[in-house]
Coordinates of C-alpha atoms in Angstrom, one line a residue:
M952 CA 68.6 -158.4 2.7
E953 CA 71.1 -155.7 3.8
I954 CA 68.6 -154.5 6.5
I955 CA 68.5 -158.0 8.0
Q956 CA 72.2 -158.4 8.0
E957 CA 72.9 -155.0 9.5
Y958 CA 70.0 -154.6 11.9
G959 CA 69.0 -158.2 12.7
T960 CA 69.2 -158.0 16.5
L961 CA 67.7 -154.6 16.7
L962 CA 64.8 -155.7 14.5
V963 CA 64.1 -158.5 16.9
I964 CA 64.2 -156.2 19.9
I965 CA 61.9 -153.7 18.3
T966 CA 59.5 -156.4 17.1
A967 CA 59.4 -157.8 20.6
V968 CA 58.4 -154.4 22.0
F969 CA 55.7 -154.1 19.3
G970 CA 54.5 -157.6 20.0
F971 CA 54.2 -156.8 23.7
F972 CA 52.2 -153.6 22.7
M973 CA 49.9 -155.7 20.5
A974 CA 49.4 -158.2 23.4
F975 CA 48.7 -155.2 25.7
G976 CA 45.9 -154.3 23.3
V977 CA 44.5 -157.8 23.3
G978 CA 44.4 -157.7 27.1
A979 CA 42.8 -154.3 27.1
N980 CA 40.0 -155.2 24.7
D981 CA 39.4 -158.8 23.9
V982 CA 40.1 -160.3 27.4
S983 CA 37.6 -157.9 29.0
N984 CA 34.8 -159.5 27.0
A985 CA 35.0 -162.8 28.7
M986 CA 34.5 -161.3 32.2
G987 CA 32.3 -158.3 31.2
T988 CA 29.0 -160.1 31.7
S989 CA 30.1 -161.5 35.1
V990 CA 31.0 -158.0 36.3
G991 CA 27.9 -156.4 34.8
S992 CA 25.6 -158.9 36.4
G993 CA 27.1 -158.3 39.8
T994 CA 28.4 -161.9 40.2
I995 CA 32.0 -160.7 40.8
T996 CA 33.8 -157.4 41.2
V997 CA 36.1 -155.9 38.6
R998 CA 39.2 -156.8 40.8
Q999 CA 38.0 -160.5 41.0
A1000 CA 37.4 -160.5 37.3
I1001 CA 40.9 -159.3 36.5
I1002 CA 42.4 -162.0 38.8
I1003 CA 40.3 -164.8 37.3
A1004 CA 41.0 -163.6 33.7
L1005 CA 44.7 -163.3 34.4
I1006 CA 44.8 -166.9 35.6
F1007 CA 42.8 -168.5 32.7
E1008 CA 43.9 -166.2 29.9
C1009 CA 47.6 -166.6 30.8
A1010 CA 47.2 -170.3 31.3
G1011 CA 45.6 -170.7 27.9
A1012 CA 48.2 -168.5 26.3
Y1013 CA 51.2 -170.2 27.9
L1014 CA 50.1 -173.8 28.1
A1015 CA 48.0 -174.1 24.9
G1016 CA 49.0 -171.2 22.7
G1017 CA 52.1 -172.8 21.1
E1018 CA 51.0 -172.9 17.5
V1019 CA 52.5 -170.2 15.3
T1020 CA 49.7 -167.9 14.4
Q1021 CA 47.3 -168.9 11.6
T1022 CA 47.1 -165.2 10.6
I1023 CA 50.1 -165.8 8.3
Q1024 CA 49.4 -169.5 7.4
S1025 CA 45.6 -169.2 7.0
G1026 CA 45.9 -167.9 3.4
V1027 CA 45.1 -164.3 4.1
I1028 CA 48.4 -163.4 2.6
D1029 CA 50.9 -165.7 0.9
P1030 CA 54.4 -165.7 2.5
A1031 CA 55.8 -167.2 -0.7
Q1032 CA 55.4 -163.8 -2.3
Y1033 CA 58.2 -162.5 0.0
V1034 CA 60.9 -165.2 -0.5
Q1035 CA 63.0 -162.7 -2.5
M1036 CA 62.4 -159.8 -0.1
P1037 CA 62.5 -161.1 3.5
D1038 CA 63.4 -157.6 4.8
V1039 CA 60.1 -156.4 3.4
L1040 CA 58.2 -159.2 5.2
A1041 CA 60.1 -158.5 8.5
L1042 CA 59.3 -154.8 8.4
G1043 CA 55.7 -155.6 7.4
M1044 CA 55.2 -157.9 10.4
M1045 CA 56.6 -155.2 12.7
S1046 CA 54.3 -152.6 11.1
A1047 CA 51.3 -155.0 11.5
L1048 CA 51.9 -155.5 15.2
L1049 CA 52.3 -151.8 16.0
S1050 CA 49.3 -150.9 13.8
A1051 CA 47.0 -153.5 15.4
G1052 CA 48.2 -152.4 18.9
F1053 CA 47.4 -148.8 18.1
W1054 CA 43.9 -149.5 17.0
L1055 CA 43.1 -151.8 19.9
V1056 CA 44.3 -149.2 22.4
I1057 CA 42.2 -146.5 20.7
A1058 CA 39.2 -148.8 20.7
S1059 CA 39.7 -149.7 24.3
R1060 CA 40.0 -146.1 25.3
F1061 CA 36.5 -145.5 23.9
G1062 CA 35.1 -148.7 25.3
W1063 CA 34.6 -150.3 21.8
P1064 CA 34.7 -154.1 21.9
V1065 CA 36.4 -154.9 18.5
S1066 CA 38.0 -158.1 17.1
T1067 CA 41.8 -158.4 17.6
T1068 CA 41.8 -161.1 14.8
H1069 CA 40.2 -158.7 12.3
T1070 CA 42.5 -155.9 13.4
I1071 CA 45.7 -157.8 12.6
I1072 CA 44.2 -159.2 9.4
G1073 CA 43.3 -155.6 8.3
A1074 CA 46.9 -154.7 9.0
L1075 CA 48.2 -157.6 7.0
I1076 CA 46.0 -156.8 4.0
G1077 CA 47.2 -153.2 4.0
F1078 CA 50.8 -154.3 4.1
A1079 CA 50.4 -156.9 1.4
C1080 CA 48.7 -154.5 -1.0
I1081 CA 51.5 -151.9 -0.8
T1082 CA 54.3 -154.4 -1.1
A1083 CA 53.5 -157.5 -3.1
G1084 CA 50.2 -156.2 -4.5
A1085 CA 46.6 -157.0 -4.1
D1086 CA 47.1 -160.5 -5.7
A1087 CA 49.0 -161.5 -2.5
V1088 CA 45.7 -161.3 -0.6
D1089 CA 43.1 -164.1 -0.6
W1090 CA 40.0 -162.0 -1.1
S1091 CA 37.7 -164.9 -0.7
E1092 CA 38.9 -165.3 2.9
I1093 CA 38.2 -161.6 3.4
G1094 CA 34.6 -162.2 2.1
N1095 CA 34.2 -164.9 4.8
I1096 CA 35.4 -162.5 7.5
V1097 CA 32.9 -159.8 6.4
G1098 CA 30.2 -162.5 6.3
S1099 CA 31.0 -163.5 9.9
W1100 CA 30.2 -159.9 11.0
F1101 CA 26.5 -160.7 10.3
I1102 CA 26.3 -164.4 10.7
T1103 CA 27.8 -165.1 14.1
P1104 CA 26.1 -162.3 16.1
V1105 CA 22.8 -163.4 14.7
I1106 CA 23.4 -167.1 15.6
A1107 CA 24.5 -166.2 19.1
G1108 CA 21.6 -163.8 19.5
F1109 CA 19.0 -166.5 18.6
I1110 CA 20.7 -169.0 21.0
A1111 CA 20.8 -166.5 23.8
Y1112 CA 17.2 -165.6 23.2
G1113 CA 16.2 -169.3 23.5
I1114 CA 18.2 -169.9 26.7
F1115 CA 16.8 -166.7 28.3
Y1116 CA 13.2 -167.6 27.2
S1117 CA 13.5 -171.2 28.5
S1118 CA 14.7 -169.9 31.9
Q1119 CA 11.8 -167.5 32.1
K1120 CA 9.2 -170.2 31.3
L1121 CA 10.7 -173.0 33.4
I1122 CA 11.9 -171.0 36.4
F1123 CA 11.2 -167.3 36.8
D1124 CA 7.5 -167.2 35.7
T1125 CA 6.5 -170.1 37.9
E1126 CA 5.0 -170.2 41.4
E1127 CA 8.1 -171.7 43.0
P1128 CA 11.1 -170.3 41.1
F1129 CA 13.7 -171.5 43.6
K1130 CA 12.5 -175.1 43.6
N1131 CA 12.4 -175.1 39.9
A1132 CA 15.9 -173.7 39.8
Q1133 CA 17.0 -176.6 41.9
K1134 CA 15.1 -178.9 39.6
Y1135 CA 16.3 -177.6 36.2
G1136 CA 19.6 -176.1 37.4
P1137 CA 21.5 -179.4 37.1
F1138 CA 20.4 -179.8 33.5
Y1139 CA 21.6 -176.3 32.7
M1140 CA 24.8 -177.2 34.5
G1141 CA 25.2 -180.4 32.4
L1142 CA 24.6 -178.5 29.2
T1143 CA 27.1 -175.9 30.2
I1144 CA 29.8 -178.4 31.1
L1145 CA 29.2 -180.3 27.9
I1146 CA 29.8 -177.1 25.8
I1147 CA 32.8 -175.8 27.7
S1148 CA 34.4 -179.3 27.6
I1149 CA 34.0 -179.3 23.9
V1150 CA 35.4 -175.7 23.7
T1151 CA 38.4 -176.6 25.8
M1152 CA 39.3 -179.8 23.9
T1153 CA 38.7 -178.4 20.4
K1154 CA 40.0 -174.8 20.9
G1155 CA 42.7 -175.2 23.6
L1156 CA 44.2 -178.6 24.1
T1157 CA 44.8 -179.2 20.4
H1158 CA 47.7 -176.7 20.7
I1159 CA 49.6 -179.0 23.1
G1160 CA 49.5 -182.0 20.8
L1161 CA 46.3 -183.6 22.2
K1162 CA 44.5 -184.5 19.0
L1163 CA 41.1 -186.1 19.7
S1164 CA 38.6 -187.2 17.1
A1165 CA 35.1 -185.7 17.1
W1166 CA 33.7 -188.9 18.6
E1167 CA 36.3 -189.0 21.4
V1168 CA 35.6 -185.3 22.2
A1169 CA 31.8 -186.0 22.2
L1170 CA 32.2 -189.1 24.4
I1171 CA 34.5 -187.5 27.0
A1172 CA 32.4 -184.3 27.1
T1173 CA 29.2 -186.3 27.6
G1174 CA 30.8 -188.3 30.4
I1175 CA 31.9 -185.1 32.2
S1176 CA 28.5 -183.5 31.6
L1177 CA 26.6 -186.5 33.2
V1178 CA 28.9 -186.4 36.3
S1179 CA 28.3 -182.6 36.6
I1180 CA 24.5 -183.1 36.5
V1181 CA 24.7 -185.6 39.4
A1182 CA 27.1 -183.4 41.4
S1183 CA 25.1 -180.2 40.9
Y1184 CA 21.9 -182.0 41.8
F1185 CA 23.2 -182.7 45.3
Y1186 CA 25.1 -179.4 45.6
F1187 CA 22.0 -177.3 44.9
R1188 CA 20.3 -179.0 47.9
S1189 CA 23.3 -178.8 50.2
L1190 CA 23.7 -176.6 53.3
H1191 CA 26.8 -175.0 51.7
F1192 CA 24.7 -173.8 48.8
F1193 CA 21.9 -172.5 51.1
H1194 CA 24.5 -170.7 53.2
H1195 CA 25.6 -168.6 50.1
V1196 CA 22.1 -167.9 48.8
E1197 CA 21.0 -164.3 49.1
K1198 CA 17.6 -163.5 50.6
G1199 CA 14.7 -162.7 48.3
I1200 CA 12.4 -164.7 46.0
F1201 CA 15.0 -164.9 43.2
G1202 CA 18.2 -164.9 45.3
G1203 CA 18.7 -168.7 45.1
V1204 CA 17.7 -168.7 41.4
E1205 CA 20.3 -166.1 40.5
K1206 CA 22.9 -167.9 42.6
V1207 CA 22.5 -171.0 40.4
F1208 CA 23.0 -169.0 37.2
S1209 CA 25.9 -167.0 38.6
I1210 CA 27.8 -170.3 39.2
L1211 CA 27.0 -171.4 35.6
M1212 CA 28.1 -168.1 34.1
L1213 CA 31.4 -168.0 36.0
L1214 CA 32.2 -171.5 34.8
T1215 CA 31.5 -170.5 31.2
A1216 CA 33.5 -167.3 31.5
C1217 CA 36.6 -169.2 32.8
A1218 CA 36.4 -171.7 30.0
M1219 CA 36.0 -169.0 27.4
A1220 CA 39.0 -167.1 28.9
F1221 CA 41.2 -170.2 28.6
A1222 CA 40.1 -170.9 25.0
H1223 CA 40.6 -167.2 24.1
G1224 CA 44.1 -167.1 25.6
S1225 CA 45.1 -170.2 23.7
N1226 CA 43.9 -168.8 20.4
D1227 CA 44.2 -165.0 20.3
V1228 CA 47.6 -164.8 21.8
A1229 CA 48.7 -165.9 18.4
N1230 CA 47.5 -162.6 17.0
A1231 CA 50.2 -160.8 19.0
I1232 CA 53.1 -163.3 18.9
G1233 CA 52.6 -164.8 15.5
P1234 CA 54.1 -161.9 13.5
L1235 CA 56.9 -161.7 16.2
A1236 CA 57.6 -165.4 15.7
A1237 CA 57.7 -164.8 11.9
V1238 CA 60.3 -162.0 12.3
V1239 CA 62.5 -164.1 14.7
S1240 CA 62.3 -167.0 12.3
I1241 CA 63.5 -164.8 9.4
M1242 CA 66.4 -163.6 11.5
D1243 CA 67.3 -167.1 12.8
H1244 CA 67.4 -168.3 9.2
H1245 CA 69.4 -165.3 8.0
G1246 CA 66.7 -164.0 5.8
V1247 CA 65.2 -167.2 4.5
V1248 CA 61.4 -167.1 4.7
T1249 CA 60.1 -170.5 6.0
N1250 CA 56.9 -172.0 7.5
N1251 CA 58.9 -173.4 10.4
D1252 CA 56.6 -173.8 13.4
S1253 CA 59.4 -173.7 16.0
M1254 CA 59.3 -170.7 18.4
A1255 CA 61.8 -169.1 20.7
W1256 CA 61.1 -169.9 24.4
W1257 CA 60.6 -166.3 25.4
I1258 CA 57.9 -165.4 22.9
L1259 CA 54.9 -167.1 24.6
P1260 CA 55.6 -165.6 28.1
L1261 CA 56.0 -162.2 26.5
G1262 CA 52.6 -162.5 24.9
A1263 CA 51.0 -163.7 28.2
L1264 CA 52.7 -160.8 30.1
G1265 CA 51.4 -158.2 27.6
I1266 CA 47.9 -159.6 27.8
A1267 CA 48.0 -159.4 31.6
T1268 CA 49.3 -155.8 31.6
G1269 CA 46.7 -154.6 29.1
L1270 CA 43.9 -156.2 31.2
I1271 CA 45.1 -154.5 34.4
V1272 CA 45.7 -151.1 32.9
M1273 CA 42.8 -150.6 30.5
G1274 CA 40.4 -153.6 30.8
R1275 CA 37.8 -151.9 32.9
T1276 CA 36.4 -149.6 30.1
V1277 CA 35.5 -152.5 27.7
M1278 CA 34.2 -154.5 30.7
A1279 CA 31.8 -151.7 31.4
T1280 CA 30.5 -151.6 27.8
I1281 CA 29.9 -155.4 27.7
G1282 CA 28.6 -155.7 31.2
S1283 CA 26.2 -152.8 31.4
G1284 CA 26.4 -150.5 28.4
I1285 CA 24.3 -152.5 26.0
T1286 CA 21.6 -153.7 28.4
D1287 CA 21.2 -154.4 32.1
L1288 CA 22.4 -157.9 33.0
T1289 CA 21.6 -160.3 35.8
P1290 CA 23.4 -163.6 36.4
S1291 CA 20.6 -165.5 34.5
R1292 CA 20.9 -163.0 31.5
G1293 CA 24.7 -163.1 31.7
F1294 CA 24.7 -166.9 31.7
A1295 CA 22.5 -166.9 28.6
A1296 CA 24.9 -164.6 26.8
Q1297 CA 28.1 -166.5 27.8
F1298 CA 26.5 -169.9 27.1
S1299 CA 25.3 -168.9 23.6
T1300 CA 28.8 -167.5 22.8
A1301 CA 30.4 -170.8 23.7
V1302 CA 27.9 -172.7 21.6
T1303 CA 28.5 -170.5 18.6
V1304 CA 32.3 -170.9 19.0
V1305 CA 31.8 -174.7 18.9
L1306 CA 29.6 -174.5 15.8
A1307 CA 32.1 -172.2 14.1
S1308 CA 34.9 -174.5 14.9
G1309 CA 33.2 -177.4 13.3
T1310 CA 32.4 -175.4 10.1
G1311 CA 35.6 -173.5 9.8
L1312 CA 33.8 -170.1 9.9
P1313 CA 36.2 -167.3 10.7
I1314 CA 34.7 -166.0 14.0
S1315 CA 35.1 -163.1 16.3
T1316 CA 34.3 -164.0 20.0
T1317 CA 33.8 -160.3 20.6
Q1318 CA 31.1 -159.9 18.0
T1319 CA 29.6 -163.2 19.0
L1320 CA 29.2 -162.1 22.6
V1321 CA 27.8 -158.7 21.6
G1322 CA 25.2 -160.5 19.4
A1323 CA 24.3 -162.7 22.3
I1324 CA 23.8 -159.7 24.6
L1325 CA 21.7 -158.1 21.9
G1326 CA 19.5 -161.3 21.9
I1327 CA 19.0 -160.9 25.6
G1328 CA 18.0 -157.3 25.1
F1329 CA 15.5 -158.1 22.4
A1330 CA 14.0 -160.8 24.6
R1331 CA 13.3 -158.1 27.2
G1332 CA 12.0 -155.6 24.6
I1333 CA 13.7 -153.0 22.3
A1334 CA 13.5 -150.4 25.1
A1335 CA 15.9 -152.4 27.2
L1336 CA 18.7 -151.8 24.6
N1337 CA 21.0 -148.8 24.6
L1338 CA 20.9 -148.1 20.8
K1339 CA 23.6 -145.4 21.0
V1340 CA 26.1 -147.8 22.4
I1341 CA 25.1 -150.5 19.8
R1342 CA 25.5 -148.0 17.0
N1343 CA 29.1 -147.1 18.2
I1344 CA 30.0 -150.8 18.5
V1345 CA 28.8 -151.7 15.0
V1346 CA 30.6 -148.7 13.5
S1347 CA 33.8 -149.7 15.3
W1348 CA 33.4 -153.2 13.7
V1349 CA 33.1 -151.9 10.2
I1350 CA 36.1 -149.6 10.4
T1351 CA 38.4 -152.1 12.1
L1352 CA 39.8 -153.6 8.9
P1353 CA 40.4 -150.3 7.1
A1354 CA 41.8 -148.8 10.3
G1355 CA 44.4 -151.6 10.6
A1356 CA 45.3 -151.2 7.0
F1357 CA 45.6 -147.4 7.3
F1358 CA 47.9 -147.5 10.3
V1359 CA 50.1 -150.3 8.8
I1360 CA 50.8 -148.3 5.7
V1361 CA 51.9 -145.2 7.6
I1362 CA 54.0 -147.2 10.0
Y1363 CA 55.6 -149.3 7.3
Y1364 CA 56.8 -146.3 5.4
I1365 CA 58.2 -144.7 8.6
L1366 CA 60.1 -147.9 9.3
R1367 CA 61.4 -148.1 5.7
F1368 CA 62.6 -144.5 6.1
F1369 CA 64.5 -145.2 9.3
F1370 CA 66.1 -148.5 8.3
H1371 CA 67.1 -147.3 4.8

């Protein structure tokens, strides 16, 4: 308690810096995933991807990221264990932020797409074990997380394989691929809009108080989907569309899929910003709450006005400075992507996110997207996959939790030394 009374303002300032650093890591690593397939397939340039991601990630973070992070309230650790030692909790949250930020920057430097959620959870586990003890951790929740490493990539891979296979049979392997793209394209569009509408309403808008029932979400999404089918039917036959079609037998076909992929990427970026910004600002909000309540640990959801903009700014900075490396891994490192392949990967990721939201499965969008891209690679044959890159990615997933735990222990004891 003496630490809070003596260093309260300084602790908030340092935690804000650590929170910005963590958000920087989120931008450098996780945000790049949403746009990696679009860049790798040649639909947009890296510069355009950064601009689009900045708009939708920051919009999601600022407009729909207002809930205090579930990292603390999800049951991974029990805040009640720290009612009698709020200074320990404050230093622990600071350590978790800096630890996660370090690991994300290291992973981004090597081009490893890792999970920011699992990184911060690994840090919280390490902190809880050395302070309140292993009993403060809900190990069943950790078991679910480990299970998600295997389940979600496989689900996304199967869905991506199915979408890719259907496009091959219905469009690419036919005598008139462009006409069939015009024919089936509107239905792919309708399915895409249906999924991203559900993603936006279930993963984004709930954070701003818009609580819709499952039936209301389904009804609204279906209505929007039907409108998009009609609109895209006429657009794919318009002079404006033909004007932007590249020459070649598959030019018009890939143009259809590039539009679909870009729509999906924007929606996923918004949903990601609304959810994963909490990984960076949640521990910061917890520390600020402890200081505001003079050392009393509460589950108060109120948040200082400057915390969300700080998280959004950190995400934007990380994306600009270091985002290109992970984009390259996702976009071209695993397998070669075209707009149709990239769309299959993005679409299957969105579908898996919807399924996981309905079942409560702890999910990593990073691992889901990688699994989807692997599904595309398998559909083209094992030779189309870069097995060395895949090996490095899987190893980085496995060591993310222990890496977060290791860094947090070191940083926690350093902070204890300085503030004591």
